[in-house]
Amino acid sequence: MTDSDVKSILLAGVGGQGILRASDIMCMAIMEAGLDVKKSEVHGMAQRGGCVTSHVRYGNKVYSPLAKQGSINLLVAFEKMETLRYQNYLTKDATVIVNTEEIYPPAVNSGDFPYPEDIILFLKSNYRQVKEIDATALARESGNLKTANVVLLGAISTLMNIPESIWGDVIKNAFPEKLVKVNLTAFQMGRDA
Amino acid sequence: MKILMSGNEAIARGVYEAGVRFAAAYPGTPSTEIMEEFSNYEGVYAEWSPNEKVALEVAIGAAFAGEKAIAIMKHVGVNVAADPLFTVSYTGTNGALVIITADDPSLHSSQNEQDNRNYAKFAKIPMLEPSDPQEAKEFIKLAFEISEKFDTPVFLRTTTRVSHSKAVVALEDPLPYQDKTGITYNSAKFVMVPANARVRRVEVEKRMQNLKAFAENFSENRMEINNPDIGIITAGMPYNYAKDVFPDYSYLKLGMVYPLPEELIRDFATQVKNIYVIEELDPFLEEQIKAMGIKVIGKEIFPYTNEFDPGIIQNAMNKPDKPANIPAKSIPPRPPNLCPGCPHRGLFYTLNKLKVFVTGDIGCYTLSYMKPLEGLHSCICMGASIGMAHGMSKALKEKGKGKIVGVIGDSTFIHSGITALLNMAYNKSNAVIIICDNSTTAMTGMQEHPGTGYTILGDEAIQLDLPVLVSALGIKNIRIVDPYDLKNTRTVIKEELAKDGPSVVISKRPCVLFKRAKSKPQNPLQVDPEKCTGCKVCLGLGCPPISWKKMERKEGSKREGISVIDENLCNCCGLCLQVCKFNAINN
Ligand code: SF4
Ligand code: SF4
């Protein structure tokens, strides 16, 4: 077993977007599918609106919860400009899923720094596959704004080769009963997007 | 059963599976969740102690009473607990005692990057170090076994990456709790006066010899002989990083990082050609192995600072991978920030305007050192602000009059600010101390403390009365302000700065994430685009919902843009409404 058999996914965004929750659900689905899985996450100080990332790694046997730079094939950015922060982790033929939501950091709020322009164009000219999703709009459509993370999870799930029924079961177990339906809807919207 | 668990959840589970029901801790990233998880198990005694020294002393007391006990803290917490730590190594434990040190390579959430393996050697206490959640659960059980067998406190060292990564963990049935408690009198062992301590001192060395012998055959010090050209000696998370990139090399993985199994290491050295020691931070293993006369490669190629990852190890040992060669696009930084409506914002905005030097402390409010608030000018450790404010004001004499303020959170004040404040009263200080009382331990995620009225187990408790305590310490000038009221906050602090003698101002307002909050946020505020002159004053608050929107400049107008408030983020604290001179903000 070499590390090339291990797949790595990077989830990135901003504190408060439900990234760690999404990566938890993802890991549970991988586990249910019978594979080994490890993930890393960021806690503490970094959660006060700072950058949040989670590496998810899976395969027959996984050692490191962190992927090395230049080795990640799938990046899911929960916030648009955050795609750019982790470029050095990606391979040239990486797939990038990007939520089109923009959350301004303090330097942009104050007008000192412009929000980067043409991000999608830049990504498209440099990576194999780029998928834009307006997860916030889809979440609103699903009936609960807080499901944007599950919309994105739905979008990733199509690239992960894990049976759809497993995802359904895991989501059912991950939420309190009254939130299951809306999250299943959100997940499906992400899958179809 | 197998489930997905973080290292911290797995440690808590392991403690419970070991039949241990007694834990004391003070919260601190990356250790906090161990206690939070443990406290959820049936039939446990769990407490947040006011600081790590007390937590360790509580656990020592429980161990002296025959209990199996654990004290949990982050790496710098061990500094606070160091005093009892060094001597409990002499007394031994009677019951069992395990201390968790959660280290933070890369300083994800800490003020320094100290390598607490040094404490094991320094205090002569054995230390285990797991590399993932499954091992974390197993090792904590082994730690209790070793503690009982050798009558010694035992360290379990975790790092942020072990504590906060998740992996598949196999659960086992917990051992039933066995009540072995009782009162034992044993002065020769428990009373560490010189005459007794000298005797125990010799016992400690004997114990270290026995532990060394134990380490030689310890099942978690294990060799994996593959390719004999390269042998790697490592422990903890770096083992995984190395295995990830070099699965075919030979390994000596040390589950016990102190004391080291010398014979085993010599044996490994005879079986491989070139030895690399891979460890984050200090050359702790490397120096000891070199002292055995064994040639190894270590810190000459691996970094001293920051945590590793598979790429760092690969690049240090081999030719680096070629980068993907994609042009970089510049991107603004995204530092953490105080929440919208955070009660600290108004206070630190005011302190900045008052042009005072603010000695700071550890908490969310430390973030206000950054632009645009810039209302805090030092941060050393828990509780340091008060002593430092006093020291500065004494040294500056007249020059410091009305210029020195120390700030400290409620939980931090209880942790280690009380004695320093007593000192200010006793030694006639001139500084002003502000206790930022947000009714919780916010930064680590809303833990209870003696000022909140509840315990970690959810029981009602005393609620420390801060003004009464402060007054009992001998402080005469005590004021209470609401930091949402900018004008009054400023007036009161100014008045106290003008007085002779020490003052305490309590800035009182619960954290916006406070779970027992009485009032929910009102309607979000809005900027009236007609009235806003674009003066940018409100942006000086650095509140996340307020942003600057550039606009075309109209004929005859100086206005280049306006402020906008994101209604989804606004918590309606009303600060911006108070700073706007043009009445442009309203709800
Ligand atoms: S958690 Fe509470 S104290 Fe900390 S930044 Fe947010 S509002 Fe302020
Ligand atoms: S302080 Fe008032 S006038 Fe100035 S930018 Fe803010 S809203 Fe506009």
Short mmCIF file of N, CA, C and O in Angstrom, two decimals, chain A residues 1-3 14 24 27-28 31 35-41 43-46 48-51 57 63-69 79 81-82 84-85 87 89-92 103-111 113-114 116-119 122 126-127, chain B residues 2-4 29 33 108-109 132 161 164-168 237 239-241 243-245 247 307-311 314 321 324-337 339 364 367 442-446 513 536 539 543-544 546-548:
data_model
loop_
_atom_site.label_atom_id
_atom_site.label_comp_id
_atom_site.label_asym_id
_atom_site.label_seq_id
_atom_site.Cartn_x
_atom_site.Cartn_y
_atom_site.Cartn_z
N MET A 1 0.85 -1.20 0.00
CA MET A 1 0.00 0.00 0.00
C MET A 1 0.88 1.25 0.00
O MET A 1 1.69 1.46 0.90
N THR A 2 0.76 2.07 -0.97
CA THR A 2 1.51 3.33 -0.96
C THR A 2 0.52 4.47 -0.80
O THR A 2 -0.69 4.28 -0.92
N ASP A 3 1.05 5.64 -0.58
CA ASP A 3 0.13 6.73 -0.26
C ASP A 3 -0.70 7.13 -1.47
O ASP A 3 -1.73 7.76 -1.33
N VAL A 14 -14.63 29.44 6.14
CA VAL A 14 -14.54 30.43 7.20
C VAL A 14 -15.26 29.89 8.44
O VAL A 14 -16.27 29.19 8.30
N ASP A 24 -17.24 15.71 9.12
CA ASP A 24 -17.64 14.60 9.99
C ASP A 24 -18.57 13.64 9.24
O ASP A 24 -18.37 12.43 9.26
N CYS A 27 -16.79 11.66 6.68
CA CYS A 27 -15.99 10.56 7.24
C CYS A 27 -16.88 9.39 7.65
O CYS A 27 -16.50 8.23 7.49
N MET A 28 -18.05 9.71 8.18
CA MET A 28 -18.94 8.62 8.60
C MET A 28 -19.38 7.81 7.38
O MET A 28 -19.46 6.59 7.44
N MET A 31 -16.57 5.61 6.33
CA MET A 31 -16.44 4.50 7.27
C MET A 31 -17.50 3.44 7.00
O MET A 31 -17.20 2.25 6.98
N LEU A 35 -14.18 1.68 4.39
CA LEU A 35 -12.80 2.12 4.18
C LEU A 35 -12.22 2.74 5.46
O LEU A 35 -12.96 3.13 6.36
N ASP A 36 -10.90 2.81 5.50
CA ASP A 36 -10.24 3.50 6.59
C ASP A 36 -10.30 5.00 6.30
O ASP A 36 -10.23 5.42 5.14
N VAL A 37 -10.39 5.81 7.34
CA VAL A 37 -10.47 7.26 7.12
C VAL A 37 -9.87 8.01 8.30
O VAL A 37 -9.95 7.57 9.44
N LYS A 38 -9.19 9.10 7.97
CA LYS A 38 -8.70 10.01 9.01
C LYS A 38 -8.95 11.43 8.55
O LYS A 38 -8.90 11.71 7.36
N LYS A 39 -9.19 12.31 9.50
CA LYS A 39 -9.33 13.72 9.10
C LYS A 39 -8.70 14.63 10.14
O LYS A 39 -8.59 14.28 11.32
N SER A 40 -8.28 15.77 9.68
CA SER A 40 -7.74 16.77 10.60
C SER A 40 -8.70 17.95 10.59
O SER A 40 -9.44 18.16 9.64
N GLU A 41 -8.69 18.71 11.66
CA GLU A 41 -9.54 19.89 11.70
C GLU A 41 -8.91 20.99 12.53
O GLU A 41 -7.96 20.76 13.26
N HIS A 43 -9.43 24.00 15.40
CA HIS A 43 -10.29 24.41 16.52
C HIS A 43 -9.81 25.73 17.11
O HIS A 43 -8.82 26.27 16.70
N GLY A 44 -10.53 26.14 18.13
CA GLY A 44 -10.01 27.18 19.02
C GLY A 44 -10.03 28.56 18.40
O GLY A 44 -10.99 28.94 17.76
N MET A 45 -8.97 29.27 18.61
CA MET A 45 -8.85 30.66 18.19
C MET A 45 -9.27 30.83 16.73
O MET A 45 -9.90 31.81 16.37
N ALA A 46 -8.89 29.86 15.90
CA ALA A 46 -9.13 29.99 14.46
C ALA A 46 -10.60 30.00 14.12
O ALA A 46 -10.98 30.28 12.99
N ARG A 48 -12.98 31.96 15.40
CA ARG A 48 -13.65 33.27 15.47
C ARG A 48 -13.57 33.96 14.11
O ARG A 48 -12.89 34.95 13.95
N GLY A 49 -14.24 33.37 13.13
CA GLY A 49 -14.29 33.99 11.81
C GLY A 49 -13.00 33.86 11.02
O GLY A 49 -12.86 34.46 9.96
N GLY A 50 -12.06 33.10 11.53
CA GLY A 50 -10.82 32.89 10.79
C GLY A 50 -10.97 31.76 9.79
O GLY A 50 -12.06 31.21 9.61
N CYS A 51 -9.87 31.41 9.12
CA CYS A 51 -9.90 30.32 8.15
C CYS A 51 -10.11 29.00 8.88
O CYS A 51 -9.55 28.77 9.94
N ARG A 57 -8.90 12.07 4.52
CA ARG A 57 -8.08 11.13 3.75
C ARG A 57 -8.64 9.72 3.93
O ARG A 57 -8.93 9.30 5.05
N TYR A 63 -2.50 6.54 7.19
CA TYR A 63 -1.67 6.91 8.33
C TYR A 63 -1.90 8.38 8.71
O TYR A 63 -2.35 8.68 9.79
N SER A 64 -1.59 9.26 7.79
CA SER A 64 -1.58 10.68 8.15
C SER A 64 -2.94 11.34 7.95
O SER A 64 -3.54 11.22 6.89
N PRO A 65 -3.41 12.10 8.94
CA PRO A 65 -4.64 12.87 8.75
C PRO A 65 -4.39 14.15 7.95
O PRO A 65 -5.34 14.83 7.57
N LEU A 66 -3.13 14.47 7.72
CA LEU A 66 -2.80 15.65 6.91
C LEU A 66 -2.24 15.19 5.58
O LEU A 66 -1.40 14.29 5.53
N ALA A 67 -2.68 15.84 4.51
CA ALA A 67 -2.12 15.54 3.19
C ALA A 67 -0.90 16.42 2.96
O ALA A 67 -0.80 17.49 3.55
N LYS A 68 0.00 15.94 2.13
CA LYS A 68 1.15 16.81 1.85
C LYS A 68 0.79 17.78 0.74
O LYS A 68 -0.18 17.58 0.00
N GLN A 69 1.58 18.82 0.64
CA GLN A 69 1.33 19.82 -0.41
C GLN A 69 1.46 19.15 -1.77
O GLN A 69 2.23 18.22 -1.96
N GLU A 79 -16.20 29.11 0.74
CA GLU A 79 -16.20 30.55 0.51
C GLU A 79 -15.30 30.79 -0.68
O GLU A 79 -14.26 30.13 -0.81
N MET A 81 -13.10 33.10 -2.13
CA MET A 81 -11.67 33.41 -2.23
C MET A 81 -10.79 32.41 -1.47
O MET A 81 -9.59 32.34 -1.68
N GLU A 82 -11.42 31.63 -0.59
CA GLU A 82 -10.62 30.65 0.17
C GLU A 82 -10.02 29.58 -0.75
O GLU A 82 -9.07 28.90 -0.37
N LEU A 84 -8.22 30.10 -3.12
CA LEU A 84 -6.87 30.55 -3.52
C LEU A 84 -5.84 30.31 -2.43
O LEU A 84 -4.66 30.25 -2.69
N ARG A 85 -6.30 30.19 -1.20
CA ARG A 85 -5.37 30.12 -0.08
C ARG A 85 -4.63 28.78 -0.03
O ARG A 85 -3.57 28.68 0.56
N GLN A 87 -3.87 26.70 -2.74
CA GLN A 87 -3.44 26.23 -4.05
C GLN A 87 -2.25 25.29 -3.99
O GLN A 87 -2.17 24.34 -4.75
N TYR A 89 -1.60 23.06 -2.10
CA TYR A 89 -1.94 21.69 -1.71
C TYR A 89 -2.46 20.87 -2.88
O TYR A 89 -2.57 19.66 -2.80
N LEU A 90 -2.82 21.55 -3.98
CA LEU A 90 -3.54 20.87 -5.06
C LEU A 90 -2.61 20.30 -6.12
O LEU A 90 -1.51 20.81 -6.34
N THR A 91 -3.09 19.25 -6.77
CA THR A 91 -2.40 18.77 -7.96
C THR A 91 -2.94 19.58 -9.14
O THR A 91 -4.00 20.19 -9.07
N LYS A 92 -2.20 19.51 -10.22
CA LYS A 92 -2.59 20.26 -11.42
C LYS A 92 -3.96 19.79 -11.94
O LYS A 92 -4.73 20.58 -12.47
N ILE A 103 -17.45 36.06 1.72
CA ILE A 103 -17.47 36.58 3.09
C ILE A 103 -16.23 37.45 3.24
O ILE A 103 -15.11 36.97 3.10
N TYR A 104 -16.46 38.72 3.52
CA TYR A 104 -15.32 39.66 3.55
C TYR A 104 -14.52 39.52 4.84
O TYR A 104 -15.07 39.58 5.94
N PRO A 105 -13.21 39.39 4.73
CA PRO A 105 -12.36 39.48 5.93
C PRO A 105 -12.19 40.94 6.32
O PRO A 105 -12.52 41.83 5.52
N PRO A 106 -11.67 41.20 7.53
CA PRO A 106 -11.57 42.58 8.01
C PRO A 106 -10.88 43.53 7.02
O PRO A 106 -11.32 44.67 6.84
N ALA A 107 -9.81 43.07 6.37
CA ALA A 107 -9.06 43.96 5.48
C ALA A 107 -9.90 44.38 4.27
O ALA A 107 -9.68 45.46 3.71
N VAL A 108 -10.85 43.54 3.86
CA VAL A 108 -11.72 43.92 2.75
C VAL A 108 -12.84 44.83 3.26
O VAL A 108 -13.17 45.83 2.65
N ASN A 109 -13.39 44.49 4.43
CA ASN A 109 -14.43 45.32 5.03
C ASN A 109 -13.98 46.76 5.18
O ASN A 109 -14.73 47.69 4.95
N SER A 110 -12.74 46.94 5.56
CA SER A 110 -12.25 48.30 5.84
C SER A 110 -11.88 49.02 4.55
O SER A 110 -11.56 50.20 4.59
N GLY A 111 -11.93 48.33 3.43
CA GLY A 111 -11.59 48.96 2.16
C GLY A 111 -10.09 48.99 1.88
O GLY A 111 -9.64 49.56 0.89
N PHE A 113 -8.15 46.42 1.24
CA PHE A 113 -7.71 45.35 0.35
C PHE A 113 -8.94 44.98 -0.50
O PHE A 113 -10.02 44.81 0.04
N PRO A 114 -8.78 44.91 -1.81
CA PRO A 114 -9.96 44.52 -2.60
C PRO A 114 -10.23 43.04 -2.48
O PRO A 114 -9.31 42.25 -2.27
N PRO A 116 -10.53 39.65 -4.07
CA PRO A 116 -9.93 39.23 -5.34
C PRO A 116 -10.97 39.05 -6.45
O PRO A 116 -12.05 38.51 -6.21
N GLU A 117 -10.63 39.53 -7.63
CA GLU A 117 -11.58 39.44 -8.75
C GLU A 117 -11.26 38.24 -9.63
O GLU A 117 -10.18 37.67 -9.57
N ASP A 118 -12.21 37.88 -10.45
CA ASP A 118 -12.02 36.84 -11.48
C ASP A 118 -11.53 35.52 -10.92
O ASP A 118 -10.72 34.83 -11.55
N ILE A 119 -11.98 35.17 -9.76
CA ILE A 119 -11.49 33.94 -9.14
C ILE A 119 -11.87 32.72 -9.98
O ILE A 119 -11.04 31.86 -10.26
N PHE A 122 -9.84 32.42 -13.09
CA PHE A 122 -8.50 31.96 -12.73
C PHE A 122 -8.48 30.46 -12.47
O PHE A 122 -7.61 29.74 -12.96
N ASN A 126 -6.70 27.16 -14.69
CA ASN A 126 -5.58 26.43 -14.08
C ASN A 126 -5.90 25.01 -13.60
O ASN A 126 -4.98 24.24 -13.37
N TYR A 127 -7.15 24.69 -13.43
CA TYR A 127 -7.47 23.36 -12.91
C TYR A 127 -8.39 22.61 -13.87
O TYR A 127 -9.08 23.21 -14.70
N LYS B 2 -17.09 0.05 16.16
CA LYS B 2 -16.14 1.05 15.69
C LYS B 2 -16.85 2.36 15.43
O LYS B 2 -17.90 2.38 14.78
N ILE B 3 -16.28 3.44 15.92
CA ILE B 3 -16.87 4.74 15.61
C ILE B 3 -15.77 5.75 15.30
O ILE B 3 -14.59 5.52 15.56
N LEU B 4 -16.21 6.86 14.71
CA LEU B 4 -15.28 7.93 14.37
C LEU B 4 -15.10 8.81 15.60
O LEU B 4 -16.06 9.29 16.17
N THR B 29 -7.09 25.03 24.82
CA THR B 29 -6.94 24.37 23.53
C THR B 29 -5.50 23.85 23.39
O THR B 29 -4.59 24.60 23.70
N GLU B 33 -11.71 19.42 25.07
CA GLU B 33 -12.80 18.45 24.82
C GLU B 33 -12.63 17.16 25.61
O GLU B 33 -13.58 16.40 25.76
N HIS B 108 -1.20 26.77 17.13
CA HIS B 108 -2.52 27.02 16.55
C HIS B 108 -3.34 27.91 17.47
O HIS B 108 -4.15 28.70 17.02
N SER B 109 -3.14 27.75 18.77
CA SER B 109 -4.00 28.46 19.71
C SER B 109 -3.27 28.69 21.03
O SER B 109 -3.84 28.48 22.09
N ASP B 132 -2.36 8.43 17.27
CA ASP B 132 -3.69 8.64 16.67
C ASP B 132 -4.76 8.33 17.72
O ASP B 132 -4.45 7.90 18.83
N ARG B 161 -2.57 17.90 16.70
CA ARG B 161 -2.94 17.07 15.55
C ARG B 161 -3.49 15.71 16.00
O ARG B 161 -4.31 15.12 15.32
N HIS B 164 -7.07 16.72 17.78
CA HIS B 164 -8.11 17.25 16.92
C HIS B 164 -8.20 16.56 15.56
O HIS B 164 -8.79 17.10 14.63
N SER B 165 -7.57 15.42 15.40
CA SER B 165 -7.85 14.68 14.17
C SER B 165 -8.83 13.58 14.55
O SER B 165 -8.91 13.17 15.70
N LYS B 166 -9.58 13.12 13.56
CA LYS B 166 -10.54 12.06 13.84
C LYS B 166 -10.17 10.81 13.06
O LYS B 166 -9.61 10.89 11.96
N ALA B 167 -10.47 9.67 13.64
CA ALA B 167 -10.17 8.41 12.98
C ALA B 167 -11.10 7.34 13.53
O ALA B 167 -11.85 7.58 14.49
N VAL B 168 -11.02 6.17 12.93
CA VAL B 168 -11.89 5.07 13.34
C VAL B 168 -11.30 4.45 14.61
O VAL B 168 -10.13 4.11 14.67
N MET B 237 2.48 11.63 16.40
CA MET B 237 1.96 11.90 15.06
C MET B 237 3.02 11.85 13.95
O MET B 237 2.72 11.38 12.85
N TYR B 239 5.14 9.77 13.33
CA TYR B 239 5.19 8.40 12.82
C TYR B 239 4.27 8.26 11.60
O TYR B 239 4.64 7.70 10.58
N ASN B 240 3.05 8.79 11.72
CA ASN B 240 2.09 8.70 10.61
C ASN B 240 2.55 9.46 9.38
O ASN B 240 2.37 9.01 8.26
N TYR B 241 3.12 10.64 9.62
CA TYR B 241 3.60 11.43 8.48
C TYR B 241 4.69 10.66 7.74
O TYR B 241 4.72 10.62 6.51
N LYS B 243 5.29 7.32 7.80
CA LYS B 243 4.74 6.12 7.17
C LYS B 243 4.00 6.48 5.88
O LYS B 243 3.99 5.72 4.92
N ASP B 244 3.37 7.65 5.89
CA ASP B 244 2.61 8.08 4.72
C ASP B 244 3.52 8.20 3.49
O ASP B 244 3.14 7.77 2.40
N VAL B 245 4.69 8.75 3.67
CA VAL B 245 5.58 8.95 2.52
C VAL B 245 6.64 7.85 2.37
O VAL B 245 7.14 7.62 1.27
N PRO B 247 6.56 4.22 3.39
CA PRO B 247 6.01 3.01 4.02
C PRO B 247 7.01 1.85 4.07
O PRO B 247 6.83 0.94 4.88
N GLU B 307 4.63 22.21 13.52
CA GLU B 307 4.33 20.79 13.34
C GLU B 307 4.78 20.36 11.94
O GLU B 307 4.96 21.18 11.06
N PHE B 308 4.95 19.05 11.79
CA PHE B 308 5.35 18.52 10.50
C PHE B 308 4.12 18.13 9.70
O PHE B 308 2.99 18.20 10.18
N ASP B 309 4.36 17.69 8.48
CA ASP B 309 3.34 16.97 7.72
C ASP B 309 4.12 16.02 6.81
O ASP B 309 5.36 16.07 6.79
N PRO B 310 3.45 15.15 6.06
CA PRO B 310 4.21 14.18 5.26
C PRO B 310 5.18 14.87 4.30
O PRO B 310 6.30 14.39 4.08
N GLY B 311 4.76 16.00 3.74
CA GLY B 311 5.60 16.69 2.76
C GLY B 311 6.88 17.22 3.38
O GLY B 311 7.96 17.15 2.77
N GLN B 314 9.23 14.30 3.78
CA GLN B 314 9.74 13.86 2.48
C GLN B 314 10.77 14.84 1.93
O GLN B 314 11.84 14.44 1.46
N ASP B 321 9.38 17.26 -3.93
CA ASP B 321 8.47 17.12 -5.07
C ASP B 321 8.49 18.40 -5.88
O ASP B 321 8.68 19.48 -5.34
N ALA B 324 3.35 22.20 -8.36
CA ALA B 324 2.45 22.10 -9.52
C ALA B 324 2.62 23.26 -10.50
O ALA B 324 2.13 23.21 -11.61
N ASN B 325 3.34 24.29 -10.07
CA ASN B 325 3.66 25.39 -10.98
C ASN B 325 2.43 26.15 -11.46
O ASN B 325 2.30 26.45 -12.66
N ILE B 326 1.55 26.45 -10.56
CA ILE B 326 0.39 27.25 -10.90
C ILE B 326 0.63 28.65 -10.34
O ILE B 326 1.10 28.79 -9.21
N PRO B 327 0.36 29.68 -11.16
CA PRO B 327 0.64 31.03 -10.67
C PRO B 327 -0.15 31.32 -9.40
O PRO B 327 -1.26 30.82 -9.23
N ALA B 328 0.44 32.12 -8.52
CA ALA B 328 -0.26 32.46 -7.29
C ALA B 328 -1.09 33.71 -7.51
O ALA B 328 -0.72 34.58 -8.28
N LYS B 329 -2.22 33.77 -6.85
CA LYS B 329 -3.06 34.97 -6.92
C LYS B 329 -3.11 35.51 -5.49
O LYS B 329 -3.33 34.76 -4.56
N SER B 330 -2.87 36.79 -5.35
CA SER B 330 -2.75 37.30 -3.98
C SER B 330 -4.13 37.36 -3.32
O SER B 330 -5.15 37.55 -3.97
N ILE B 331 -4.11 37.19 -2.02
CA ILE B 331 -5.37 37.04 -1.31
C ILE B 331 -5.25 37.71 0.06
O ILE B 331 -4.22 37.58 0.73
N PRO B 332 -6.27 38.47 0.45
CA PRO B 332 -6.18 39.14 1.75
C PRO B 332 -6.18 38.12 2.90
O PRO B 332 -6.79 37.07 2.79
N PRO B 333 -5.49 38.44 4.00
CA PRO B 333 -5.48 37.52 5.14
C PRO B 333 -6.86 37.45 5.78
O PRO B 333 -7.69 38.34 5.58
N ARG B 334 -7.09 36.37 6.52
CA ARG B 334 -8.37 36.25 7.21
C ARG B 334 -8.10 35.85 8.66
O ARG B 334 -8.23 34.69 9.04
N PRO B 335 -7.68 36.82 9.47
CA PRO B 335 -7.41 36.48 10.87
C PRO B 335 -8.72 36.28 11.62
O PRO B 335 -9.76 36.78 11.18
N PRO B 336 -8.69 35.57 12.74
CA PRO B 336 -9.89 35.49 13.56
C PRO B 336 -10.23 36.88 14.08
O PRO B 336 -9.37 37.75 14.14
N ASN B 337 -11.49 37.10 14.43
CA ASN B 337 -11.93 38.44 14.84
C ASN B 337 -12.95 38.25 15.96
O ASN B 337 -13.54 37.18 16.10
N CYS B 339 -16.46 38.33 17.63
CA CYS B 339 -17.79 38.13 17.04
C CYS B 339 -18.52 39.46 16.87
O CYS B 339 -18.27 40.40 17.62
N CYS B 364 -10.48 35.78 24.36
CA CYS B 364 -10.89 36.32 23.05
C CYS B 364 -10.37 37.74 22.87
O CYS B 364 -9.96 38.15 21.79
N LEU B 367 -7.45 39.28 20.86
CA LEU B 367 -7.56 39.61 19.43
C LEU B 367 -7.63 41.11 19.19
O LEU B 367 -7.38 41.57 18.08
N ALA B 442 -14.95 32.07 27.38
CA ALA B 442 -15.45 32.12 26.01
C ALA B 442 -14.52 31.48 24.99
O ALA B 442 -14.94 30.71 24.14
N MET B 443 -13.25 31.78 25.10
CA MET B 443 -12.36 31.41 23.99
C MET B 443 -12.29 29.91 23.77
O MET B 443 -12.18 29.44 22.65
N THR B 444 -12.33 29.15 24.84
CA THR B 444 -12.24 27.71 24.69
C THR B 444 -13.61 27.07 24.46
O THR B 444 -13.71 25.85 24.38
N GLY B 445 -14.66 27.88 24.41
CA GLY B 445 -15.97 27.34 24.04
C GLY B 445 -16.97 27.27 25.18
O GLY B 445 -17.67 26.27 25.33
N MET B 446 -17.05 28.31 25.99
CA MET B 446 -18.13 28.47 26.97
C MET B 446 -18.09 27.46 28.12
O MET B 446 -19.06 26.75 28.37
N LEU B 513 -22.36 34.59 22.64
CA LEU B 513 -22.65 33.17 22.47
C LEU B 513 -23.07 32.51 23.79
O LEU B 513 -23.21 31.30 23.88
N LYS B 536 -16.24 56.69 7.50
CA LYS B 536 -15.53 55.46 7.89
C LYS B 536 -15.32 55.29 9.39
O LYS B 536 -14.59 54.40 9.82
N LEU B 539 -16.22 51.91 10.74
CA LEU B 539 -15.33 50.81 10.35
C LEU B 539 -14.22 50.60 11.38
O LEU B 539 -13.64 49.53 11.47
N CYS B 543 -16.16 45.55 13.25
CA CYS B 543 -17.25 44.61 13.47
C CYS B 543 -17.53 43.88 12.15
O CYS B 543 -17.69 44.54 11.11
N PRO B 544 -17.57 42.53 12.16
CA PRO B 544 -17.65 41.79 10.90
C PRO B 544 -18.78 42.19 9.94
O PRO B 544 -18.57 42.18 8.73
N ILE B 546 -20.02 45.11 9.28
CA ILE B 546 -19.91 46.44 8.66
C ILE B 546 -18.82 46.42 7.58
O ILE B 546 -17.67 46.07 7.86
N SER B 547 -19.20 46.76 6.36
CA SER B 547 -18.19 46.81 5.31
C SER B 547 -18.29 48.10 4.52
O SER B 547 -19.28 48.84 4.60
N TRP B 548 -17.28 48.33 3.76
CA TRP B 548 -17.16 49.57 3.00
C TRP B 548 -17.55 49.31 1.56
O TRP B 548 -17.05 48.36 0.94
#
